[in-house]
Coordinates of C-alpha atoms in Angstrom, one line a residue:
M1 CA 104.2 116.2 121.8
S2 CA 105.3 112.7 122.7
R3 CA 108.9 112.0 123.4
I4 CA 110.5 108.6 123.3
S5 CA 113.8 108.0 125.2
I6 CA 116.2 105.3 124.1
T7 CA 119.7 104.2 124.8
D8 CA 122.0 102.4 122.4
S9 CA 124.4 99.5 123.3
K10 CA 127.3 102.0 123.8
G11 CA 125.4 103.9 126.4
F12 CA 124.5 107.0 124.2
R13 CA 121.0 108.4 124.9
Y14 CA 118.6 109.7 122.3
T15 CA 115.2 111.3 122.4
V16 CA 112.9 111.1 119.4
D17 CA 109.6 112.9 118.6
D18 CA 106.9 110.3 118.2
T19 CA 105.1 112.7 115.8
K20 CA 108.0 112.7 113.4
S21 CA 108.0 109.2 112.0
I22 CA 109.6 109.0 108.5
G23 CA 108.3 105.5 107.9
S24 CA 106.0 103.0 109.5
G25 CA 104.7 99.5 109.3
G26 CA 102.5 97.1 111.2
E27 CA 105.2 96.3 113.7
A28 CA 107.4 99.4 113.9
C29 CA 108.1 103.0 113.1
I30 CA 111.3 104.6 111.9
Y31 CA 112.7 108.0 113.2
S32 CA 115.7 110.0 112.0
L33 CA 118.4 110.6 114.6
N34 CA 119.7 113.6 112.5
N35 CA 123.2 112.2 112.5
G36 CA 123.2 110.1 109.3
N37 CA 121.4 107.3 111.1
V38 CA 117.8 106.3 111.8
V39 CA 116.2 104.2 114.5
K40 CA 113.5 101.6 114.0
L41 CA 111.4 101.2 117.1
Y42 CA 108.9 98.3 117.5
H43 CA 105.4 98.8 118.8
N44 CA 105.7 95.7 120.9
I45 CA 108.8 94.8 122.8
S46 CA 108.3 91.1 122.0
D47 CA 108.7 91.9 118.3
A48 CA 112.0 93.7 118.6
I49 CA 115.1 92.2 116.9
S50 CA 117.6 90.6 119.3
P51 CA 121.2 91.6 119.7
K52 CA 122.1 88.1 118.6
K53 CA 120.3 88.5 115.3
I54 CA 121.8 91.9 114.7
N55 CA 125.2 90.3 115.2
E56 CA 124.4 87.6 112.7
L57 CA 123.4 90.2 110.1
T58 CA 126.6 92.3 110.4
V59 CA 128.3 90.1 107.8
L60 CA 126.1 91.5 105.0
D61 CA 127.8 93.8 102.5
D62 CA 127.5 97.5 103.6
T63 CA 127.4 98.7 100.0
L64 CA 124.2 96.7 99.3
F65 CA 122.3 96.3 102.5
V66 CA 121.0 98.9 105.0
K67 CA 121.5 96.6 108.0
P68 CA 121.1 96.9 111.7
L69 CA 124.1 98.5 113.4
M70 CA 123.3 98.2 117.1
P71 CA 120.3 97.6 119.4
V72 CA 118.5 100.3 121.4
H73 CA 116.3 99.9 124.5
G74 CA 114.2 102.2 126.7
D75 CA 110.7 103.4 126.2
K76 CA 110.7 101.2 123.1
N77 CA 113.1 98.6 121.8
G78 CA 114.7 98.5 118.3
Y79 CA 117.9 99.2 116.4
I80 CA 119.9 101.9 114.7
M81 CA 120.8 101.7 111.0
K82 CA 122.2 104.1 108.3
E83 CA 119.7 106.6 106.9
L84 CA 118.8 106.4 103.2
D85 CA 118.0 109.7 101.4
L86 CA 114.6 109.1 100.0
S87 CA 114.8 112.2 97.8
K88 CA 117.4 110.3 95.7
Y89 CA 116.3 106.7 95.9
Y90 CA 113.3 105.0 94.2
P91 CA 111.9 101.5 94.8
I92 CA 113.1 99.3 92.0
Y93 CA 109.4 98.7 91.2
S94 CA 109.3 102.2 89.6
L95 CA 111.9 101.1 87.1
Y96 CA 109.5 98.5 85.7
S97 CA 107.9 101.4 83.9
S98 CA 109.6 102.5 80.7
S99 CA 108.0 105.9 81.1
F100 CA 109.6 106.4 84.5
V101 CA 113.0 105.4 83.0
L102 CA 112.6 107.9 80.1
K103 CA 111.6 110.7 82.4
N104 CA 114.5 110.2 84.8
G105 CA 117.2 109.6 82.3
F106 CA 118.7 106.3 83.4
P107 CA 121.8 105.0 81.5
R108 CA 120.8 102.6 78.7
D109 CA 122.6 99.7 80.4
Y110 CA 120.7 100.2 83.7
K111 CA 119.0 96.8 83.6
K112 CA 122.2 94.8 83.3
V113 CA 124.1 96.9 85.9
I114 CA 121.3 96.7 88.5
S115 CA 120.6 93.0 87.9
E116 CA 124.3 92.2 88.5
K117 CA 124.1 94.0 91.8
L118 CA 121.0 92.1 92.8
V119 CA 122.7 88.8 92.1
K120 CA 125.7 89.9 94.1
A121 CA 123.5 90.8 97.0
V122 CA 121.7 87.5 97.1
K123 CA 124.9 85.6 96.8
N124 CA 126.4 87.7 99.6
A125 CA 123.5 86.8 101.9
H126 CA 123.5 83.1 101.0
D127 CA 127.3 82.8 101.4
N128 CA 126.7 83.9 105.0
N129 CA 123.8 81.6 105.7
I130 CA 121.2 84.3 105.5
V131 CA 118.0 84.0 103.6
I132 CA 116.3 87.2 102.5
G133 CA 112.7 85.8 102.2
D134 CA 110.6 88.9 101.3
L135 CA 112.8 89.9 98.4
N136 CA 110.2 92.2 96.9
P137 CA 110.6 95.3 94.6
F138 CA 109.5 97.8 97.3
N139 CA 112.3 96.7 99.6
I140 CA 115.1 97.3 97.0
M141 CA 116.0 101.0 96.4
V142 CA 117.9 102.4 93.4
N143 CA 119.2 105.8 92.5
N144 CA 120.2 107.4 89.2
Q145 CA 123.8 106.4 89.7
L146 CA 122.5 102.8 89.8
D147 CA 123.4 102.2 93.4
V148 CA 121.3 99.4 95.0
K149 CA 120.2 99.2 98.6
F150 CA 118.2 96.4 100.2
I151 CA 116.1 97.6 103.2
D152 CA 113.9 95.9 105.8
V153 CA 116.9 93.6 106.5
D154 CA 115.7 92.8 110.1
S155 CA 113.2 90.3 108.7
Y156 CA 115.8 88.1 107.1
Q157 CA 116.3 84.5 108.2
T158 CA 119.6 83.8 109.9
I159 CA 121.2 80.7 111.5
S160 CA 119.3 81.3 114.7
Y161 CA 116.1 82.9 113.5
K162 CA 113.5 81.6 111.1
H163 CA 111.7 83.9 108.6
N164 CA 108.0 84.6 109.5
D165 CA 106.9 83.5 106.0
K166 CA 105.2 86.9 105.3
L167 CA 105.8 87.6 101.6
L168 CA 104.6 89.8 98.8
E169 CA 102.4 87.4 96.7
D170 CA 104.1 88.5 93.5
I171 CA 107.4 86.8 94.5
R172 CA 106.1 83.8 96.4
D173 CA 107.2 80.5 94.9
Y174 CA 103.9 78.6 94.8
Y175 CA 105.3 75.7 92.8
Y176 CA 107.3 74.7 95.9
N177 CA 104.6 75.4 98.4
G178 CA 105.5 79.1 98.9
K179 CA 107.9 78.5 101.8
V180 CA 111.0 80.7 102.5
S181 CA 114.4 79.1 101.6
K182 CA 117.5 79.9 99.5
E183 CA 115.6 78.4 96.6
S184 CA 112.7 80.8 97.1
D185 CA 115.2 83.7 97.0
Y186 CA 116.4 82.4 93.7
F187 CA 112.8 82.5 92.4
S188 CA 112.1 85.9 93.8
L189 CA 115.2 87.4 92.4
S190 CA 114.4 86.0 89.0
I191 CA 110.9 87.6 89.1
I192 CA 112.5 91.0 89.9
V193 CA 115.0 90.8 87.1
F194 CA 112.4 89.5 84.6
C195 CA 110.2 92.4 85.4
L196 CA 113.1 94.8 85.1
F197 CA 113.9 93.6 81.6
T198 CA 110.3 93.1 80.3
G199 CA 108.1 95.5 82.3
I200 CA 105.8 92.7 83.4
H201 CA 105.6 89.7 85.8
P202 CA 106.3 86.4 84.1
Y203 CA 102.9 85.0 85.2
K204 CA 100.9 88.1 84.4
G205 CA 98.7 88.9 81.4
I206 CA 95.2 87.4 81.3
H207 CA 95.0 83.7 80.6
N208 CA 91.8 82.3 79.1
V209 CA 91.3 79.9 82.0
Y210 CA 93.5 80.9 84.9
R211 CA 93.3 84.7 84.3
D212 CA 96.1 86.5 86.3
K213 CA 96.0 84.2 89.4
L214 CA 99.6 83.8 90.2
K215 CA 99.3 80.6 92.2
D216 CA 97.4 78.7 89.5
R217 CA 99.6 80.0 86.8
E218 CA 102.8 79.0 88.6
I219 CA 101.6 75.5 89.6
N220 CA 100.5 74.9 86.0
N221 CA 103.7 76.3 84.4
I222 CA 101.8 79.0 82.4
S223 CA 104.4 81.7 82.2
L224 CA 104.9 84.1 79.3
L225 CA 107.7 81.7 78.2
N226 CA 105.2 78.8 77.7
E227 CA 105.1 78.6 73.9
K228 CA 102.1 76.3 73.9
E229 CA 100.0 78.6 76.1
I230 CA 101.2 82.1 75.0
N231 CA 98.3 82.3 72.4
N232 CA 95.9 81.8 75.3
I233 CA 97.3 84.8 77.2
K234 CA 96.4 88.4 76.6
V235 CA 99.7 90.1 77.1
P236 CA 100.0 93.8 77.7
K237 CA 101.5 95.6 74.7
F238 CA 104.2 97.2 76.8
Y239 CA 105.8 93.8 77.4
V240 CA 109.3 93.7 76.0
P241 CA 110.2 90.1 75.2
I242 CA 113.1 88.8 77.3
D243 CA 116.5 89.3 75.7
N244 CA 117.6 86.1 73.8
S245 CA 120.8 85.8 75.9
L246 CA 118.6 85.4 79.0
K247 CA 115.7 83.5 77.6
D248 CA 117.0 79.9 78.3
M249 CA 117.9 80.8 81.8
F250 CA 114.4 82.0 82.6
Y251 CA 112.8 79.1 80.7
Q252 CA 114.6 76.7 83.1
L253 CA 113.2 78.6 86.1
Y254 CA 109.6 79.0 85.0
Q255 CA 109.0 76.0 82.7
L256 CA 111.4 73.4 84.0
N257 CA 111.0 74.6 87.6
K258 CA 114.7 74.6 88.4
R259 CA 115.9 76.9 91.2
F260 CA 119.4 78.4 90.9
L261 CA 121.1 81.8 91.3
I262 CA 120.8 83.5 87.9
N263 CA 124.1 84.6 86.3
M264 CA 124.4 87.8 84.3
E265 CA 128.2 87.4 83.7
G266 CA 129.4 86.9 80.1
K267 CA 126.0 87.6 78.6
T268 CA 125.8 90.1 75.8
I269 CA 122.7 92.1 76.5
A270 CA 121.4 94.8 74.1
D271 CA 121.2 98.3 75.5
V272 CA 117.7 99.4 76.3
K273 CA 116.1 101.5 73.5
F274 CA 112.5 102.7 73.5
D275 CA 112.4 103.6 69.9
A276 CA 109.3 101.9 68.5
I277 CA 107.6 103.5 65.4
V278 CA 104.3 105.1 66.2
A279 CA 101.5 104.5 63.7
S280 CA 97.8 105.1 63.5
N281 CA 95.1 105.1 60.9
E282 CA 92.8 107.3 63.0
L283 CA 95.3 110.0 64.1
L284 CA 97.6 112.5 62.3
I285 CA 101.2 112.0 63.5
R286 CA 103.9 114.5 63.0
S287 CA 107.6 114.3 64.0
L288 CA 108.9 117.2 66.0
F289 CA 112.5 116.1 66.7
K290 CA 114.7 113.2 65.9
G291 CA 117.9 112.4 67.8
N292 CA 119.1 111.3 71.2
I293 CA 116.4 112.6 73.5
L294 CA 117.2 113.0 77.2
N295 CA 113.8 114.2 78.4
V296 CA 110.8 116.3 77.3
C297 CA 108.6 118.5 79.5
C298 CA 105.4 120.3 78.6
S299 CA 102.9 122.7 79.9
N300 CA 99.7 123.2 78.0
K301 CA 101.3 126.0 75.9
F302 CA 105.1 125.4 76.0
M303 CA 107.4 122.4 75.3
A304 CA 111.1 121.7 75.9
I305 CA 113.0 118.9 74.3
F306 CA 116.3 118.1 76.1
N307 CA 118.9 116.5 73.8
D308 CA 122.6 115.9 73.6
K309 CA 123.4 119.4 72.3
D310 CA 120.9 121.8 73.9
T311 CA 117.3 122.3 74.9
Q312 CA 114.9 123.2 72.2
L313 CA 111.9 125.3 73.1
Y314 CA 108.5 125.4 71.4
S315 CA 105.3 127.4 71.7
L316 CA 102.2 125.3 71.5
E317 CA 99.9 127.7 69.7
S318 CA 96.7 125.7 69.0
K319 CA 95.6 122.4 67.6
G320 CA 98.4 121.0 65.4
I321 CA 100.4 124.3 65.4
I322 CA 103.8 124.3 67.1
V323 CA 106.3 127.1 66.7
R324 CA 110.1 126.9 67.5
I325 CA 111.0 129.8 69.8
G326 CA 114.6 129.2 70.6
N327 CA 117.3 127.2 72.3
I328 CA 118.8 127.2 75.8
D329 CA 121.8 125.5 77.4
K330 CA 120.9 122.0 78.5
K331 CA 122.4 122.6 82.0
Y332 CA 119.4 124.6 83.0
P333 CA 116.5 122.5 84.3
L334 CA 113.3 124.1 83.1
I335 CA 109.9 124.7 84.7
L336 CA 107.1 125.6 82.2
T337 CA 103.7 127.1 82.9
D338 CA 101.2 128.3 80.4
K339 CA 102.5 131.9 80.7
N340 CA 106.2 131.7 81.6
I341 CA 109.5 129.7 81.4
F342 CA 111.6 129.4 84.6
T343 CA 114.8 127.6 85.7
I344 CA 116.2 127.0 89.2
Y345 CA 120.0 127.5 89.2
N346 CA 122.4 128.1 92.1
N347 CA 119.5 128.1 94.6
H348 CA 117.6 130.9 92.9
L349 CA 114.5 130.9 90.7
Y350 CA 115.0 132.7 87.4
L351 CA 112.5 133.9 84.8
C352 CA 113.7 133.1 81.3
N353 CA 113.4 135.4 78.3
V354 CA 114.2 132.9 75.6
K355 CA 114.3 135.4 72.7
E356 CA 116.9 137.6 74.4
Q357 CA 118.6 134.7 76.2
K358 CA 118.1 136.6 79.4
F359 CA 117.6 135.2 83.0
T360 CA 116.1 137.4 85.7
A361 CA 116.5 136.2 89.3
F362 CA 113.9 136.7 91.9
K363 CA 116.5 137.9 94.5
S364 CA 114.2 137.9 97.4
L365 CA 113.6 134.1 97.0
M366 CA 116.6 131.8 97.7
F367 CA 116.5 128.1 98.6
N368 CA 119.1 126.5 100.8
N369 CA 119.5 122.8 101.3
V370 CA 116.9 121.8 98.7
Y371 CA 115.4 118.3 99.4
L372 CA 112.6 118.0 96.8
I373 CA 111.1 120.0 94.0
K374 CA 107.7 119.3 92.5
Q375 CA 105.6 121.3 90.1
Y376 CA 101.8 121.4 90.0
E377 CA 101.1 123.3 86.8
N378 CA 101.5 127.0 87.9
I379 CA 102.5 126.1 91.4
L380 CA 106.0 125.1 92.4
V381 CA 106.7 123.3 95.7
V382 CA 110.2 123.4 97.1
I383 CA 110.9 121.4 100.3
T384 CA 114.1 122.1 102.0
K385 CA 116.2 120.1 104.5
D386 CA 115.7 122.9 107.1
D387 CA 112.0 121.8 107.2
K388 CA 110.4 124.6 105.1
R389 CA 108.0 124.2 102.3
Y390 CA 108.0 127.0 99.7
T391 CA 104.8 127.3 97.7
I392 CA 105.5 129.5 94.7
Y393 CA 102.8 130.9 92.5
L394 CA 104.6 131.0 89.2
D395 CA 102.2 133.1 87.3
E396 CA 101.9 135.8 89.9
I397 CA 104.9 138.1 89.1
F398 CA 105.0 141.7 90.2
A399 CA 108.0 143.6 88.8
N400 CA 111.0 141.6 90.1
N401 CA 109.0 139.7 92.8
I402 CA 107.0 136.5 92.7
R403 CA 104.3 135.5 95.2
Y404 CA 105.2 132.7 97.6
T405 CA 104.4 131.4 101.0
V406 CA 106.6 129.4 103.5
D407 CA 105.3 126.7 105.8
D408 CA 106.9 124.6 108.4
V409 CA 107.0 120.9 107.5
Y410 CA 109.0 117.8 108.4
H411 CA 110.9 117.2 105.2
K412 CA 111.7 113.6 105.8
T413 CA 108.0 112.6 105.7
F414 CA 108.0 113.5 101.9
T415 CA 109.0 111.2 99.1
K416 CA 109.0 111.9 95.4
V417 CA 108.7 109.0 93.0
N418 CA 106.7 110.1 89.9
G419 CA 104.6 112.2 92.2
L420 CA 105.1 113.7 95.7
I421 CA 103.7 111.9 98.6
Q422 CA 103.8 112.5 102.4
R423 CA 103.5 109.6 104.7
I424 CA 101.2 110.3 107.6
N425 CA 101.2 106.9 109.3
N426 CA 101.2 103.2 108.5
S427 CA 97.7 103.5 106.8
S428 CA 97.5 107.0 105.3
T429 CA 99.3 109.1 102.7
N430 CA 98.9 112.7 101.6
I431 CA 99.1 113.6 97.9
F432 CA 99.0 117.2 96.6
Y433 CA 97.3 118.8 93.6
N434 CA 96.5 122.2 92.1
S435 CA 92.9 123.3 92.4
N436 CA 92.2 126.6 90.6
G437 CA 95.6 128.0 91.5
K438 CA 95.6 126.8 95.1
L439 CA 97.8 124.0 96.5
M440 CA 95.5 121.3 98.0
Q441 CA 96.2 118.0 99.7
N442 CA 94.1 114.9 99.8
M443 CA 94.6 112.1 102.3
I444 CA 94.4 108.6 100.8
P445 CA 93.5 106.1 103.6
E446 CA 96.1 103.7 102.3
K447 CA 99.9 103.3 102.4
V448 CA 100.9 104.4 98.9
V449 CA 104.1 102.8 97.7
D450 CA 104.3 104.3 94.2
I451 CA 102.4 107.1 92.3
I452 CA 102.4 108.7 88.9
Q453 CA 100.5 112.0 88.8
N454 CA 99.4 114.4 86.1
R455 CA 97.3 117.4 87.3
N456 CA 94.6 116.2 89.5
T457 CA 94.7 112.7 88.1
G458 CA 97.1 109.8 88.5
I459 CA 97.7 106.1 89.2
Y460 CA 98.8 105.1 92.7
T461 CA 100.0 101.7 93.9
V462 CA 99.2 100.1 97.2
I463 CA 99.8 96.7 98.7
E464 CA 96.6 95.0 99.9
N465 CA 96.7 91.6 101.5
N466 CA 100.3 91.2 100.2
N467 CA 99.1 91.9 96.6
V468 CA 100.1 94.8 94.4
I469 CA 97.1 96.9 93.4
H470 CA 97.0 99.9 91.0
K471 CA 94.3 102.5 91.2
L472 CA 93.5 105.2 88.7
F473 CA 92.2 108.4 90.5
Y474 CA 90.7 111.7 89.8
I475 CA 90.1 114.5 92.4
N476 CA 87.3 116.9 91.6
Q477 CA 87.1 120.6 92.6
Y478 CA 85.5 119.7 96.0
G479 CA 88.4 117.4 96.9
N480 CA 86.4 114.2 96.4
M481 CA 88.4 111.3 94.9
K482 CA 87.1 108.8 92.3
T483 CA 89.1 105.6 91.8
K484 CA 89.2 102.7 89.3
S485 CA 91.3 99.6 89.6
L486 CA 93.8 98.8 86.8
T487 CA 95.6 95.6 86.1
E488 CA 98.9 97.4 85.2
M489 CA 100.5 100.8 85.5
Y490 CA 99.6 101.9 82.0
P491 CA 101.0 105.1 80.3
F492 CA 98.5 108.0 80.8
T493 CA 98.0 111.7 80.8
S494 CA 95.1 114.1 81.2
N495 CA 93.5 117.4 80.1
D496 CA 90.7 119.5 81.4
K497 CA 88.0 117.0 80.5
F498 CA 89.6 113.5 80.1
V499 CA 92.0 111.0 81.5
I500 CA 93.9 109.6 78.5
L501 CA 95.0 106.0 79.1
Y502 CA 97.1 104.0 76.6
C503 CA 96.6 100.3 76.5
D504 CA 95.9 97.5 73.9
D505 CA 97.1 99.7 71.0
K506 CA 94.5 102.4 71.8
L507 CA 94.4 105.9 73.4
H508 CA 91.3 105.6 75.7
F509 CA 89.6 108.9 76.6
L510 CA 87.9 108.5 80.0
D511 CA 85.5 111.0 81.5
K512 CA 87.2 112.4 84.6
E513 CA 84.1 112.5 86.7
T514 CA 83.1 108.8 86.1
L515 CA 86.4 107.3 84.8
N516 CA 84.3 105.6 82.1
E517 CA 85.5 105.5 78.5
V518 CA 84.0 108.1 76.1
V519 CA 86.0 107.4 73.0
S520 CA 89.2 105.6 71.9
F521 CA 91.6 106.0 69.0
E522 CA 93.8 103.3 67.5
A523 CA 97.6 103.9 67.8
N524 CA 100.5 101.5 67.7
G525 CA 103.9 101.9 69.3
L526 CA 103.1 104.1 72.3
D527 CA 103.6 101.4 75.0
N528 CA 107.1 102.5 75.9
C529 CA 106.6 106.2 75.3
Q530 CA 105.9 109.0 77.6
I531 CA 102.7 110.8 76.7
M532 CA 101.6 114.3 77.5
S533 CA 98.5 116.4 76.7
T534 CA 98.8 119.9 75.4
Q535 CA 96.6 122.4 73.5
S536 CA 98.4 121.5 70.3
G537 CA 97.7 117.8 70.7
I538 CA 99.2 114.8 72.5
V539 CA 103.0 114.9 72.6
T540 CA 104.8 111.5 72.8
F541 CA 108.5 110.8 73.0
N542 CA 110.9 108.0 73.4
N543 CA 114.7 107.8 73.2
S544 CA 115.0 108.9 69.6
E545 CA 111.9 110.8 68.5
C546 CA 109.3 113.3 69.8
Q547 CA 106.0 113.4 67.9
I548 CA 102.6 115.1 68.2
L549 CA 99.3 113.3 67.6
N550 CA 96.0 114.9 66.6
T551 CA 92.6 113.7 65.5
K552 CA 92.0 113.9 61.7

């Protein structure tokens, strides 16, 4: 075990375990000090931030920026900053997906509230002669209460220190030569807000000539707001056209190439509603529930619809056959397997008898200081802040006991976005899956920044050469992973045989082993829906309706 000794500017000494990094990059690693702070230590002393730059960054707003607090020196040099609880914060990039927003129950005005805070943060930096530079959606974190935190602040340009010009390509201002400046921050900010409102980058979609090459599209003014070129662009169907109250502002940025700080004040922006009508000539569509839907969860054989009043429970009997089996108080978060219904409440796991409205606790199993919970079909993973991982086999119940194991883990290496990931180092990530009732892990030799997972399939996002790349994956029974590149993070689900991907108004059924398409079915209106596969059919839901789709 490697120990690193450091001393802060007040003379306090710390020792960190080099094997317990909670984040890493090409130039540094981050370690928790277990006192509400973390320390970022640079691999090379010459790369370390100077005390002078730390001082120049202190003027940033504490409510919006996770900024350097004080320098440290010793075995390695670096700085101390506040710790961000990654079990509660997501990269703002995740919110570009309407499926993610539906699943996590964000307020309907989340886009406007978050955008106003982004504008406030950029203005705060610029008012203090600080340029953000790499203002990218993986360096901005958001929680369900719509708090916004900017991270990686040490790279910012200050009065005394220039930016290194390393940027995510998605936010680089190519029209003005791609250089970092206050004006490039304005452009980057506008990209993030546009993506937040529409679900897509303003220069994405496939153009007849320039395809999706950002540099060429930007230089030639071919954005999604270019009315002369829009017919030459194949735009993903999940694109939500920009709100009319904002359209002129973005037109000036992308078509007239003006650079200014966007302004959300005084604009009346419609609340977000994902309530498109689903239609198909090839599928049978039946409505299961209409009303204000908070969330829907499914196993292969059970479904729960969470709404304003309660949670409605259904048994999914067979193709097209669904039976209402009862209601339950909406305060209980539910965990569904193909055999049982559970809830976790007051740190205990309960088995639910819906018919009798009875909850039976497994008294021998109690969770303290829960950090993350993630379900993998009939396996439940609970990671606690005292560095324990409970693996609970939900269908193995004996009298009033349930089978589980407990392993030692370092909880701060785990992050849950749409799926659970464990950061190994700067270039590798562990993901987990259920293989015939056993919890397995697979190491991806890349730094995963976002993931959506369903069974042993999913879509993960990585950054390669400063470009955002999406990869559809399937892990077979031997632990081998097959991947296929995607242009966007499309809605998807899976069953025993197929990955079911929705794009271009069709449900595409891909063979799991090859990820090649076998068959597709026409269906309109699913772009901003969550989709799930069950033995009764494909369940879809948005804010206002839950439906089931079957072949005719």
